[in-house]
Amino acid sequence: MASVRQTLRTAPPEHLALDTWEMPALDDLDVEQKQRFHALTKAIWHYVGGGNLSTHLRDNGIHQEVFYRAFDRCLTLDARGKPMGWVGLLPFIEVKPRQRKAPIEANAGNKGGLSGALELFLRKNKEVREGLHAYLDKNAKRKPGGEAGIRHKSAHMEFLRLCEVNDPGKEHWPFTSLRRAAGSIRAFVCQYLKNNYDRIVATQYGDKAATKSKAGTGQESRLVACMPFDIVEMDEHAAGFIGSVKIQTPEGTRILDAGRLTILLLADRFKGFILGFKVIFRDAANSGDVLDVLHAAMVGEPGYAHRKADEAPVRPLVDLDQRFGWCGFNCLLLDNALIHLADEVVSRAMTLCGCAVNFGPIKTPARRQLVERIFNALERAGFKRLKTTTGSGPLDPKKQSPEEEARRCTLTDVEIVHLVAGLVQKFNTDVGKHNLAASPCQRMTSLIAGEEQGQYLFPFLPPLQPGEADLSKLVIRVPVKGNEKTGRRPYFSYLEADYTSTEIAKTWGLIDKWIVLHVVRSNIRKIPAFHNGKPLGMCTPGGRWQWSDHSIDLRQYINQLTREGYIENDFKGDVVAAFTEQLGKDAVSTNNAKKAAKPSVRQLGDHLIRREEASAVDEKASSQEAAQAVHELLNRASESSSSSEYMHWDDIGAFNGDGHGY
């Protein structure tokens, strides 16, 4: 059925808004073509405006059929679903796709005369069209049963197989043509790839092509920061140098290489100010490290994750305005690494920071340009200047046995953290082009307490209510265990250690109840517990975990070594000291043992640079004295078991019912 030509009466009113029609460029038209274009333009304006069309066309020498045909072309919808507008008046513009109407068999076996034969054939054989599209979709999307991508030859063979179903004798086209429609199928496949590019680019051309195809679309897709703390970026970076850890061995102090370190960074996109960082010696960062950096940014202390108890906090923004001691941000940009997808990161960050979390693909520097630029600046300013640098690649002449240099150098784990902290401070104070010949620190000072004060509303947070945990603590719920019949007092287990407190131990009604723990990740030797909001005191573990401060990561690693028999399972000994002692022995043994000890070295380095609270340092001397006294008591008891001056082992354990030392 032929399409009806559109006129002023039949055209939709919204398509007759001539002011919205796009005007094409007429530079490539000759004089006659330009005159024809302008004449038809005036005629359309006169026609839509309600003027006398016949008189206007007669005065301008335009045939009525020519005008109505041009007007119909202008109202034809393009690929966007909008009228072509004035573009339809350009010469040699096809507004409708060409379709073959002549029968194919008339030219069967001849050379040429088969233009549009494939499209006509597919219109008449819908099952072949559907089967061919299904085959291309299966291969392009790498579905089960398909190939690893589309091949023109495979598509041609599949097309012939589908045609043979309806033509077993191969008496009709395409079997009667010279190349059996191979050229037509190639063109059809190429057009299929173009029409379905966005849908199949990842599986057909790879993830890099899919990522790059999302840029340059003509639409602004990058988030633009409008104010400080509006958008912050976080990412991890493997530092370009080999870290080193100082350790005590039977032969004295030694420096061991710990491999490449990981640096976790959070920066404000608006002024390029680094809000928080953390140096990680372990093999990979985890969700706890992400929360540590977020908390450092919220309290205004970039080096919060590594500050020792005897060190003064460095809080540049808080010194300008105390309210930056508890400040959030509007949008947090992350990649879709697993540590960022953890529920404790997303839910708690959104709840406490009041921010929206925006995930993006990994290995996409263009999406988080600022934080990648900061990593590059840190490499150039510090890491690549060290003898232990790994260079920018395997052929970089600066890379010269970095592991051996790390063992010969005197740069300890704590000094590495100070180096990173110094580089972060240097970046914040360096003058650059990004801030109009000013440093990020100068620009933030001007916005907070300078000439530009009051221009922006910063996302300050309401103070935490008493009993609420910030991002430096994990909120964990555990059941209380115990048994009145056997005399086992109430306790709870966390990371293969039994905890209790004075309040929990004497409250038998807590058995089988759930309590809430506020766990400080850097030190789990003491954990505060709550039941229905009521404090239950500071809980401590029994046995080997009660003597030394340690983090969650170190306990999990030592538990693994204990299960594997690497460390002797001494219930009353200091397992952290035993771990360090065993590592020192491995450091002076064979080369194979040194390689096997590399994960332990990295864990020890992470343990040495962790944050320490003031209370932990104050109690360190007393805990060491208590540990020494207990060891002396146990040694004397074991040496003189026949003497009545000391209690037997069974009597010592009877105080708690089953030998657990609380």
XYZ file of C-alpha atoms in Angstrom:
662
model
C 0.000 0.000 0.000
C 1.448 3.336 -1.073
C 2.045 5.918 1.669
C -0.270 8.942 1.743
C 1.382 12.256 0.975
C 1.260 14.666 3.907
C -0.358 18.090 3.544
C -1.236 20.908 5.879
C -4.463 19.159 6.843
C -3.051 15.666 7.398
C 0.266 16.570 9.048
C 0.454 16.418 12.896
C 0.462 19.952 14.389
C 3.629 19.295 16.408
C 5.524 18.587 13.174
C 4.618 22.023 11.743
C 6.714 24.017 14.235
C 8.962 25.499 11.541
C 11.043 27.409 14.093
C 12.344 24.106 15.472
C 13.412 22.708 12.092
C 17.177 22.507 11.788
C 18.720 24.670 9.082
C 21.367 22.862 6.974
C 24.573 24.357 5.594
C 24.306 25.521 1.951
C 28.010 26.047 1.237
C 28.306 23.064 -1.129
C 25.280 24.028 -3.272
C 25.577 25.924 -6.552
C 23.638 29.096 -7.324
C 20.619 27.398 -8.873
C 20.313 24.904 -6.026
C 20.480 27.713 -3.466
C 17.770 29.673 -5.310
C 15.540 26.595 -5.414
C 16.105 25.964 -1.683
C 15.214 29.527 -0.652
C 12.173 29.605 -2.948
C 10.768 26.402 -1.458
C 11.542 27.653 2.071
C 9.517 30.833 1.512
C 6.707 28.829 -0.051
C 6.498 26.490 2.961
C 6.419 29.444 5.377
C 3.668 31.032 3.266
C 1.730 27.734 3.105
C 1.898 26.966 6.832
C 1.117 30.592 7.662
C -2.237 30.323 5.853
C -1.462 32.375 2.735
C -2.735 31.840 -0.798
C -0.516 29.010 -2.022
C -1.514 28.990 -5.720
C -0.744 32.660 -6.210
C 2.576 32.394 -4.378
C 3.707 29.386 -6.379
C 2.708 31.030 -9.678
C 4.562 34.236 -8.821
C 7.747 32.314 -7.882
C 7.662 29.833 -10.780
C 7.236 26.715 -8.607
C 5.166 23.836 -9.905
C 2.478 22.636 -7.492
C 3.601 18.974 -7.676
C 7.191 19.999 -6.906
C 6.067 21.930 -3.816
C 3.874 19.177 -2.343
C 6.602 16.613 -2.935
C 9.150 18.873 -1.169
C 6.743 19.551 1.708
C 6.183 15.811 2.157
C 9.948 15.226 2.246
C 10.326 17.832 4.999
C 7.727 16.061 7.161
C 9.272 12.607 6.711
C 10.628 11.297 10.016
C 14.356 10.628 10.277
C 16.158 8.004 12.374
C 15.578 10.077 15.531
C 11.821 10.102 14.996
C 11.754 13.810 14.206
C 10.780 15.577 10.936
C 13.663 16.061 8.526
C 12.742 19.734 8.276
C 14.682 21.970 5.926
C 17.165 19.152 5.313
C 14.510 17.515 3.129
C 14.893 20.361 0.611
C 18.538 19.522 -0.124
C 19.202 17.801 -3.459
C 20.260 14.148 -3.641
C 18.917 13.372 -0.130
C 17.193 10.005 0.190
C 14.364 10.199 2.683
C 13.300 6.566 2.292
C 15.429 3.433 1.864
C 15.542 1.923 -1.578
C 13.585 -1.283 -2.074
C 13.838 -3.701 -4.976
C 10.558 -4.553 -6.679
C 11.796 -6.383 -9.760
C 11.785 -10.196 -9.486
C 15.114 -11.857 -8.797
C 14.761 -14.815 -11.158
C 14.764 -12.566 -14.227
C 18.480 -11.909 -13.663
C 19.423 -15.303 -12.250
C 22.796 -16.481 -13.541
C 23.596 -13.093 -15.095
C 26.406 -10.820 -13.993
C 24.901 -7.764 -12.325
C 21.290 -6.683 -12.047
C 20.876 -8.109 -8.541
C 20.968 -4.934 -6.436
C 18.642 -5.267 -3.466
C 18.097 -8.978 -4.120
C 18.972 -9.994 -0.549
C 16.583 -7.475 1.014
C 13.767 -8.599 -1.288
C 14.531 -12.253 -0.540
C 14.474 -11.662 3.239
C 11.205 -9.735 3.003
C 9.576 -12.721 1.309
C 11.233 -15.338 3.559
C 10.751 -14.157 7.127
C 11.923 -17.458 8.632
C 15.309 -17.024 6.925
C 15.576 -13.429 8.204
C 14.712 -14.460 11.767
C 17.093 -17.422 11.691
C 19.945 -15.291 10.348
C 19.388 -12.595 12.980
C 19.264 -15.221 15.730
C 22.547 -16.695 14.476
C 24.250 -13.294 14.423
C 22.955 -12.447 17.904
C 24.217 -15.746 19.295
C 27.726 -15.226 17.943
C 27.910 -11.503 18.665
C 26.860 -11.997 22.303
C 29.008 -15.159 22.691
C 26.028 -17.205 23.798
C 26.338 -20.989 24.361
C 26.563 -22.872 21.086
C 27.932 -19.924 19.113
C 31.354 -18.826 17.970
C 33.668 -16.264 19.600
C 32.392 -13.397 17.470
C 30.906 -12.945 13.995
C 32.741 -14.214 10.902
C 31.516 -13.311 7.421
C 32.185 -16.768 6.041
C 30.342 -18.487 8.897
C 27.382 -16.129 8.444
C 27.309 -16.927 4.697
C 27.355 -20.679 5.350
C 24.517 -20.314 7.873
C 22.508 -18.263 5.350
C 22.875 -20.979 2.704
C 21.861 -23.634 5.226
C 18.689 -21.709 6.053
C 17.902 -21.237 2.364
C 18.405 -24.932 1.663
C 15.573 -25.787 4.066
C 13.032 -24.171 1.703
C 14.945 -25.031 -1.482
C 16.424 -28.543 -1.155
C 17.071 -28.767 -4.893
C 19.016 -25.483 -4.920
C 17.087 -24.268 -7.972
C 16.497 -20.668 -6.945
C 18.480 -17.650 -5.809
C 20.944 -17.498 -4.062
C 22.099 -20.904 -5.351
C 21.732 -19.752 -8.978
C 24.070 -16.766 -8.583
C 27.796 -16.934 -9.211
C 28.977 -16.317 -5.594
C 25.770 -17.429 -3.921
C 25.139 -13.962 -2.403
C 28.471 -13.888 -0.548
C 28.935 -10.171 -1.211
C 25.377 -9.375 -0.147
C 25.780 -11.295 3.110
C 29.055 -9.477 3.844
C 27.302 -6.129 3.412
C 24.366 -7.362 5.499
C 26.683 -8.440 8.356
C 28.567 -5.129 8.280
C 25.291 -3.238 8.502
C 24.176 -5.491 11.366
C 27.352 -4.658 13.313
C 26.771 -0.935 12.820
C 23.099 -1.015 13.746
C 23.702 -3.089 16.911
C 27.079 -1.667 17.915
C 26.182 -0.494 21.424
C 24.571 -3.837 22.226
C 27.395 -6.092 21.047
C 30.544 -3.964 21.342
C 31.749 -5.596 24.592
C 31.549 -9.186 23.310
C 32.514 -8.462 19.708
C 35.371 -5.974 20.194
C 36.302 -6.271 23.890
C 35.869 -4.346 27.141
C 38.303 -1.586 26.163
C 36.309 -0.788 23.037
C 33.076 -0.867 25.047
C 34.482 1.561 27.582
C 35.885 3.907 24.982
C 32.676 3.866 22.957
C 30.840 5.415 25.898
C 32.922 8.565 25.499
C 32.626 11.037 22.641
C 28.883 10.518 22.235
C 28.166 14.239 22.112
C 26.479 14.128 25.501
C 28.047 15.355 28.732
C 28.324 12.254 30.891
C 31.144 13.204 33.285
C 29.996 14.480 36.654
C 31.019 18.088 37.207
C 31.763 19.292 40.741
C 30.045 22.583 41.551
C 31.460 23.145 45.037
C 33.999 21.698 47.494
C 33.074 18.266 48.854
C 30.514 17.937 46.064
C 32.283 15.036 44.319
C 35.149 13.005 45.799
C 37.119 10.281 44.013
C 38.654 7.167 45.558
C 40.970 4.644 43.952
C 43.817 2.233 44.718
C 47.299 2.411 43.236
C 50.219 -0.012 43.340
C 53.164 2.218 44.241
C 56.101 2.089 41.871
C 58.704 1.031 44.431
C 59.492 -1.920 46.698
C 58.576 -1.458 50.344
C 60.764 -2.550 53.241
C 60.075 -3.694 56.808
C 62.398 -3.540 59.822
C 62.444 -6.753 61.850
C 64.418 -8.228 64.750
C 66.152 -11.547 64.019
C 68.473 -13.796 66.063
C 71.342 -12.136 64.190
C 70.174 -8.575 64.870
C 68.010 -6.053 63.044
C 67.319 -6.667 59.371
C 65.460 -4.909 56.580
C 63.245 -7.190 54.464
C 61.581 -6.331 51.171
C 57.797 -6.383 51.277
C 56.950 -6.066 47.588
C 55.013 -3.214 46.022
C 52.746 -1.323 48.357
C 49.174 -0.219 47.729
C 48.070 3.350 48.317
C 44.409 4.168 48.858
C 43.528 7.799 48.138
C 40.476 10.073 48.435
C 40.499 13.494 46.753
C 38.053 16.357 46.225
C 37.375 16.930 42.519
C 36.514 20.649 42.809
C 39.906 21.920 44.035
C 42.058 18.776 43.871
C 42.602 18.597 47.642
C 43.639 15.198 49.067
C 41.271 14.413 51.933
C 42.616 11.048 53.099
C 45.089 8.279 52.323
C 46.266 4.920 53.596
C 49.393 2.873 52.876
C 48.784 -0.880 52.711
C 51.581 -3.441 52.942
C 49.243 -6.402 52.509
C 48.703 -8.065 49.138
C 45.435 -6.210 48.535
C 43.204 -3.630 50.148
C 39.909 -4.610 51.757
C 36.664 -2.927 52.723
C 38.070 -1.922 56.112
C 40.780 0.112 54.401
C 38.119 1.917 52.362
C 36.222 2.825 55.533
C 39.435 4.054 57.173
C 40.092 6.487 54.326
C 36.484 7.681 54.303
C 36.655 8.286 58.048
C 39.923 10.193 57.659
C 38.208 12.518 55.188
C 35.190 12.990 57.433
C 37.261 13.983 60.479
C 39.558 16.211 58.410
C 42.765 14.267 59.132
C 44.335 12.838 55.929
C 46.783 10.585 57.802
C 44.300 9.337 60.382
C 44.887 5.661 59.533
C 48.594 5.816 60.506
C 48.813 8.336 63.357
C 50.586 7.054 66.462
C 49.526 8.010 69.959
C 52.548 10.254 70.531
C 52.050 12.170 67.269
C 50.049 15.370 66.968
C 47.205 15.147 64.425
C 47.631 17.044 61.148
C 44.219 18.541 60.321
C 44.672 21.479 57.930
C 40.975 22.137 57.285
C 39.939 21.703 60.915
C 42.477 24.341 61.924
C 40.535 26.778 59.719
C 37.058 25.738 60.849
C 36.265 23.229 63.584
C 33.174 22.052 61.709
C 35.416 20.243 59.213
C 36.122 17.790 62.031
C 32.878 16.057 61.030
C 32.030 16.809 57.403
C 30.544 14.656 54.640
C 30.318 14.928 50.861
C 27.633 14.698 48.223
C 28.866 12.064 45.749
C 31.496 9.339 46.084
C 33.053 7.970 42.877
C 34.307 4.390 43.053
C 35.084 1.623 40.626
C 33.220 -1.678 40.840
C 35.987 -3.558 42.643
C 34.697 -6.076 45.170
C 35.974 -4.133 48.193
C 33.832 -1.162 47.112
C 30.733 -3.303 46.610
C 30.760 -4.553 50.208
C 27.517 -3.809 52.030
C 29.325 -2.295 55.009
C 31.006 0.216 52.691
C 27.966 1.237 50.650
C 25.322 1.237 53.369
C 27.377 2.838 56.146
C 29.001 5.403 53.848
C 25.620 6.506 52.540
C 24.144 6.591 56.049
C 26.912 8.501 57.843
C 28.336 10.623 55.005
C 24.972 11.399 53.440
C 26.456 10.797 49.993
C 25.387 9.044 46.824
C 27.743 6.273 45.666
C 28.519 6.240 41.944
C 30.187 3.069 40.646
C 32.156 2.833 37.430
C 34.263 0.280 35.570
C 37.725 -0.654 36.814
C 40.869 0.257 34.848
C 39.207 3.394 33.507
C 41.503 6.316 34.372
C 39.459 8.757 32.292
C 36.526 8.477 34.692
C 38.573 9.368 37.802
C 41.095 11.670 36.189
C 41.952 13.662 39.303
C 42.969 10.768 41.528
C 44.965 9.202 38.676
C 46.750 12.530 38.147
C 47.575 12.628 41.859
C 49.072 9.134 41.718
C 51.184 10.214 38.758
C 52.372 13.286 40.674
C 53.306 11.163 43.702
C 55.287 8.780 41.502
C 57.240 11.591 39.857
C 57.784 13.556 43.066
C 58.906 10.672 45.260
C 58.550 7.025 44.349
C 60.561 7.035 41.120
C 63.383 8.887 42.870
C 64.038 5.963 45.204
C 66.607 3.294 44.450
C 63.899 0.710 45.063
C 61.726 2.034 42.225
C 60.214 -0.463 39.831
C 60.206 2.141 37.050
C 57.450 2.779 34.581
C 57.874 -0.586 32.853
C 60.124 -3.635 32.503
C 62.505 -1.766 30.179
C 62.826 1.371 32.304
C 66.559 1.904 33.088
C 65.647 3.194 36.555
C 64.539 -0.314 37.499
C 67.705 -2.049 38.713
C 67.165 -4.951 41.151
C 64.662 -3.109 43.356
C 64.215 -6.093 45.743
C 67.928 -6.189 46.536
C 67.998 -2.417 46.951
C 65.070 -2.675 49.376
C 67.014 -5.127 51.556
C 70.104 -2.904 51.495
C 68.301 0.375 52.159
C 67.569 1.827 55.584
C 64.042 3.021 54.782
C 61.775 1.412 57.378
C 58.040 0.851 57.256
C 57.222 3.870 59.420
C 59.499 6.094 57.335
C 57.678 4.964 54.176
C 54.403 6.170 55.680
C 56.054 9.500 56.556
C 57.282 9.729 52.962
C 53.784 9.228 51.566
C 52.357 11.702 54.080
C 54.973 14.251 53.030
C 54.187 13.745 49.354
C 50.468 14.183 50.048
C 51.142 17.398 51.935
C 53.438 18.577 49.134
C 50.728 17.967 46.534
C 48.189 19.928 48.583
C 50.566 22.880 48.852
C 52.043 22.855 45.328
C 50.954 25.654 42.977
C 49.445 24.398 39.720
C 47.315 25.363 36.735
C 44.227 23.596 38.041
C 43.554 26.292 40.659
C 44.535 29.446 38.725
C 48.172 29.611 39.864
C 47.309 28.624 43.439
C 47.695 25.440 45.444
C 44.719 23.323 46.550
C 45.462 24.314 50.140
C 45.445 28.036 49.267
C 42.154 27.728 47.410
C 40.512 25.821 50.269
C 41.833 28.382 52.764
C 40.346 31.188 50.690
C 36.984 29.411 50.500
C 36.841 28.576 54.190
C 38.392 31.548 55.970
C 39.522 33.975 53.263
C 38.174 36.373 50.691
C 35.749 33.825 49.212
C 34.287 32.817 52.558
C 30.535 32.292 52.499
C 30.209 31.487 48.792
C 29.487 27.791 49.347
C 27.494 25.726 51.791
C 29.686 22.868 52.961
C 28.028 19.507 53.790
C 28.696 19.612 57.522
C 27.206 16.656 59.386
C 25.182 16.683 62.595
C 27.181 15.336 65.550
C 26.983 11.639 66.248
C 24.689 10.713 69.089
C 26.250 8.941 72.082
C 26.529 5.246 71.364
C 26.675 5.590 67.567
C 29.717 4.131 65.805
C 31.621 6.110 63.183
C 33.337 4.603 60.131
C 36.483 3.756 62.115
C 34.512 1.004 63.872
C 32.742 -2.081 62.614
C 29.248 -2.779 63.955
C 28.952 -6.537 64.495
C 26.244 -8.614 66.186
C 27.248 -11.852 67.912
C 25.437 -14.343 70.187
C 26.463 -14.827 73.809
C 27.404 -18.383 74.774
C 27.811 -20.133 78.130
C 26.521 -22.976 80.281
C 25.334 -22.715 83.882
C 25.444 -26.471 84.450
C 29.125 -26.788 83.569
C 30.056 -23.459 85.120
C 31.059 -21.894 81.793
C 30.456 -18.197 82.291
C 28.885 -16.051 79.524
C 31.208 -15.122 76.670
C 31.159 -14.526 72.907
C 33.461 -15.608 70.095
C 34.960 -13.336 67.503
C 37.612 -14.372 64.964
C 38.419 -17.633 66.783
C 38.893 -15.976 70.174
C 36.616 -15.977 73.218
C 35.826 -12.575 74.751
C 34.169 -11.563 77.985
C 33.983 -8.693 80.451
C 33.120 -8.336 84.107
C 29.537 -7.342 83.277
C 29.026 -10.155 80.747
C 30.632 -12.829 82.923
C 28.282 -12.205 85.845
C 25.081 -11.773 83.770
C 23.852 -15.310 83.127
C 20.701 -13.992 81.477
C 22.705 -12.896 78.424
C 23.239 -16.489 77.308
C 21.678 -17.058 73.854
C 21.083 -13.300 73.507
C 22.602 -11.190 70.733
C 24.857 -8.276 71.583
C 26.381 -5.483 69.483
C 30.128 -4.918 69.179
C 31.899 -1.705 68.126
C 35.135 -3.139 66.731
C 38.110 -0.874 66.067
C 39.809 -2.552 63.115
C 43.335 -1.481 64.077
C 43.128 -2.992 67.585
C 40.765 -5.800 68.566
C 42.422 -6.678 71.885
C 39.642 -4.703 73.564
C 36.103 -4.486 72.176
C 33.184 -2.565 73.731
C 29.914 -4.513 73.799
C 26.268 -3.415 74.131
C 22.941 -5.153 74.728
C 19.787 -3.241 73.859
C 21.929 -0.106 73.930
C 23.227 -0.786 77.453
C 27.056 -0.877 77.745
C 28.502 -4.192 78.844
C 32.028 -2.944 79.413
C 35.267 -3.445 77.548
C 35.670 -7.066 76.510
C 39.057 -8.754 76.271
C 40.040 -12.125 74.796
C 41.473 -14.969 76.755
C 44.513 -17.045 75.992
C 47.148 -16.112 73.458
C 45.418 -13.006 72.076
C 45.279 -11.033 75.328
C 48.899 -9.849 75.482
C 49.587 -7.699 72.397
C 47.566 -5.193 70.410
C 46.740 -6.418 66.928
C 44.436 -5.707 64.006
C 41.726 -7.790 62.386
C 43.911 -8.594 59.386
C 46.846 -9.782 61.499
C 44.657 -12.085 63.590
C 43.076 -13.655 60.526
C 46.524 -14.243 59.018
C 47.999 -15.708 62.223
C 44.976 -17.968 62.647
C 45.650 -19.320 59.165
C 49.328 -19.935 59.985
C 48.357 -21.658 63.230
C 45.991 -24.024 61.442
C 48.753 -24.835 58.961
C 51.212 -25.593 61.792
C 53.514 -22.679 61.003
C 53.162 -21.282 64.549
C 52.957 -23.432 67.666
C 49.494 -23.253 69.211
C 50.440 -22.161 72.746
C 47.221 -21.155 74.526
C 48.954 -19.036 77.175
C 51.732 -17.586 75.030
C 51.801 -14.306 73.132
C 50.945 -15.408 69.603
C 51.858 -12.034 68.054
C 55.323 -12.234 69.609
C 55.611 -15.843 68.453
C 54.701 -14.784 64.918
C 57.366 -12.069 64.910
C 59.943 -14.437 66.371
C 59.226 -17.111 63.771
C 59.428 -14.533 60.998
C 62.818 -13.414 62.298
C 64.079 -16.988 62.175
C 62.861 -17.389 58.603
C 64.597 -14.176 57.586
C 68.034 -15.619 58.370
C 67.361 -19.081 56.928
C 67.500 -20.274 53.313
C 66.339 -18.321 50.292
C 63.280 -20.539 49.920
C 62.157 -19.636 53.410
C 62.647 -15.948 52.608
C 60.327 -16.224 49.632
C 57.759 -18.124 51.676
C 57.924 -15.431 54.372
C 57.033 -12.569 51.987
C 53.277 -12.608 52.904
C 54.272 -12.598 56.583
C 56.576 -9.641 56.030
C 53.768 -7.719 54.371
C 51.407 -8.501 57.259
C 54.017 -7.411 59.790
C 54.577 -4.162 57.905
C 50.859 -3.479 57.960
C 50.814 -4.210 61.694
C 53.672 -1.798 62.439
C 52.178 1.182 60.603
C 48.638 0.825 61.931
C 46.974 3.528 63.965
C 47.553 3.432 67.721
C 45.272 4.989 70.297
C 46.637 6.796 73.330
C 45.145 4.241 75.704
C 46.993 1.426 73.960
C 50.369 3.106 74.527
C 49.595 3.955 78.136
C 48.740 0.345 78.862
C 51.633 -1.138 76.886
C 54.107 -1.089 79.775
C 51.614 -2.440 82.289
C 50.487 -5.200 79.897
C 54.097 -6.232 79.297
C 54.732 -6.334 83.017
C 51.587 -8.380 83.565
C 52.557 -10.777 80.799
C 56.005 -11.223 82.277
C 54.554 -11.890 85.713
C 52.134 -14.492 84.341
C 54.905 -16.250 82.416
C 57.089 -16.363 85.517
C 54.222 -17.793 87.547
C 53.490 -20.495 84.985
C 57.169 -21.367 84.611
C 57.596 -21.779 88.365
C 54.406 -23.820 88.567
C 55.555 -26.187 85.846
C 59.044 -26.570 87.308
C 57.855 -27.446 90.823
C 54.727 -29.455 90.247
C 55.354 -31.604 93.372
C 55.566 -28.624 95.681
C 52.491 -27.573 97.643
C 53.491 -23.890 97.400
C 51.857 -23.571 93.935
C 48.525 -24.814 92.623
C 48.278 -27.637 90.097
C 47.216 -26.925 86.498
C 43.752 -28.399 87.112
C 43.256 -26.156 90.116
C 44.239 -23.055 88.128
C 41.699 -23.857 85.412
C 38.993 -24.661 87.937
C 38.455 -20.950 88.624
C 36.547 -20.709 85.339
C 35.260 -24.234 85.073
C 37.063 -25.534 81.979
C 40.555 -24.067 81.804
C 39.802 -20.845 79.917
C 41.873 -18.110 81.512
C 39.598 -15.138 82.209
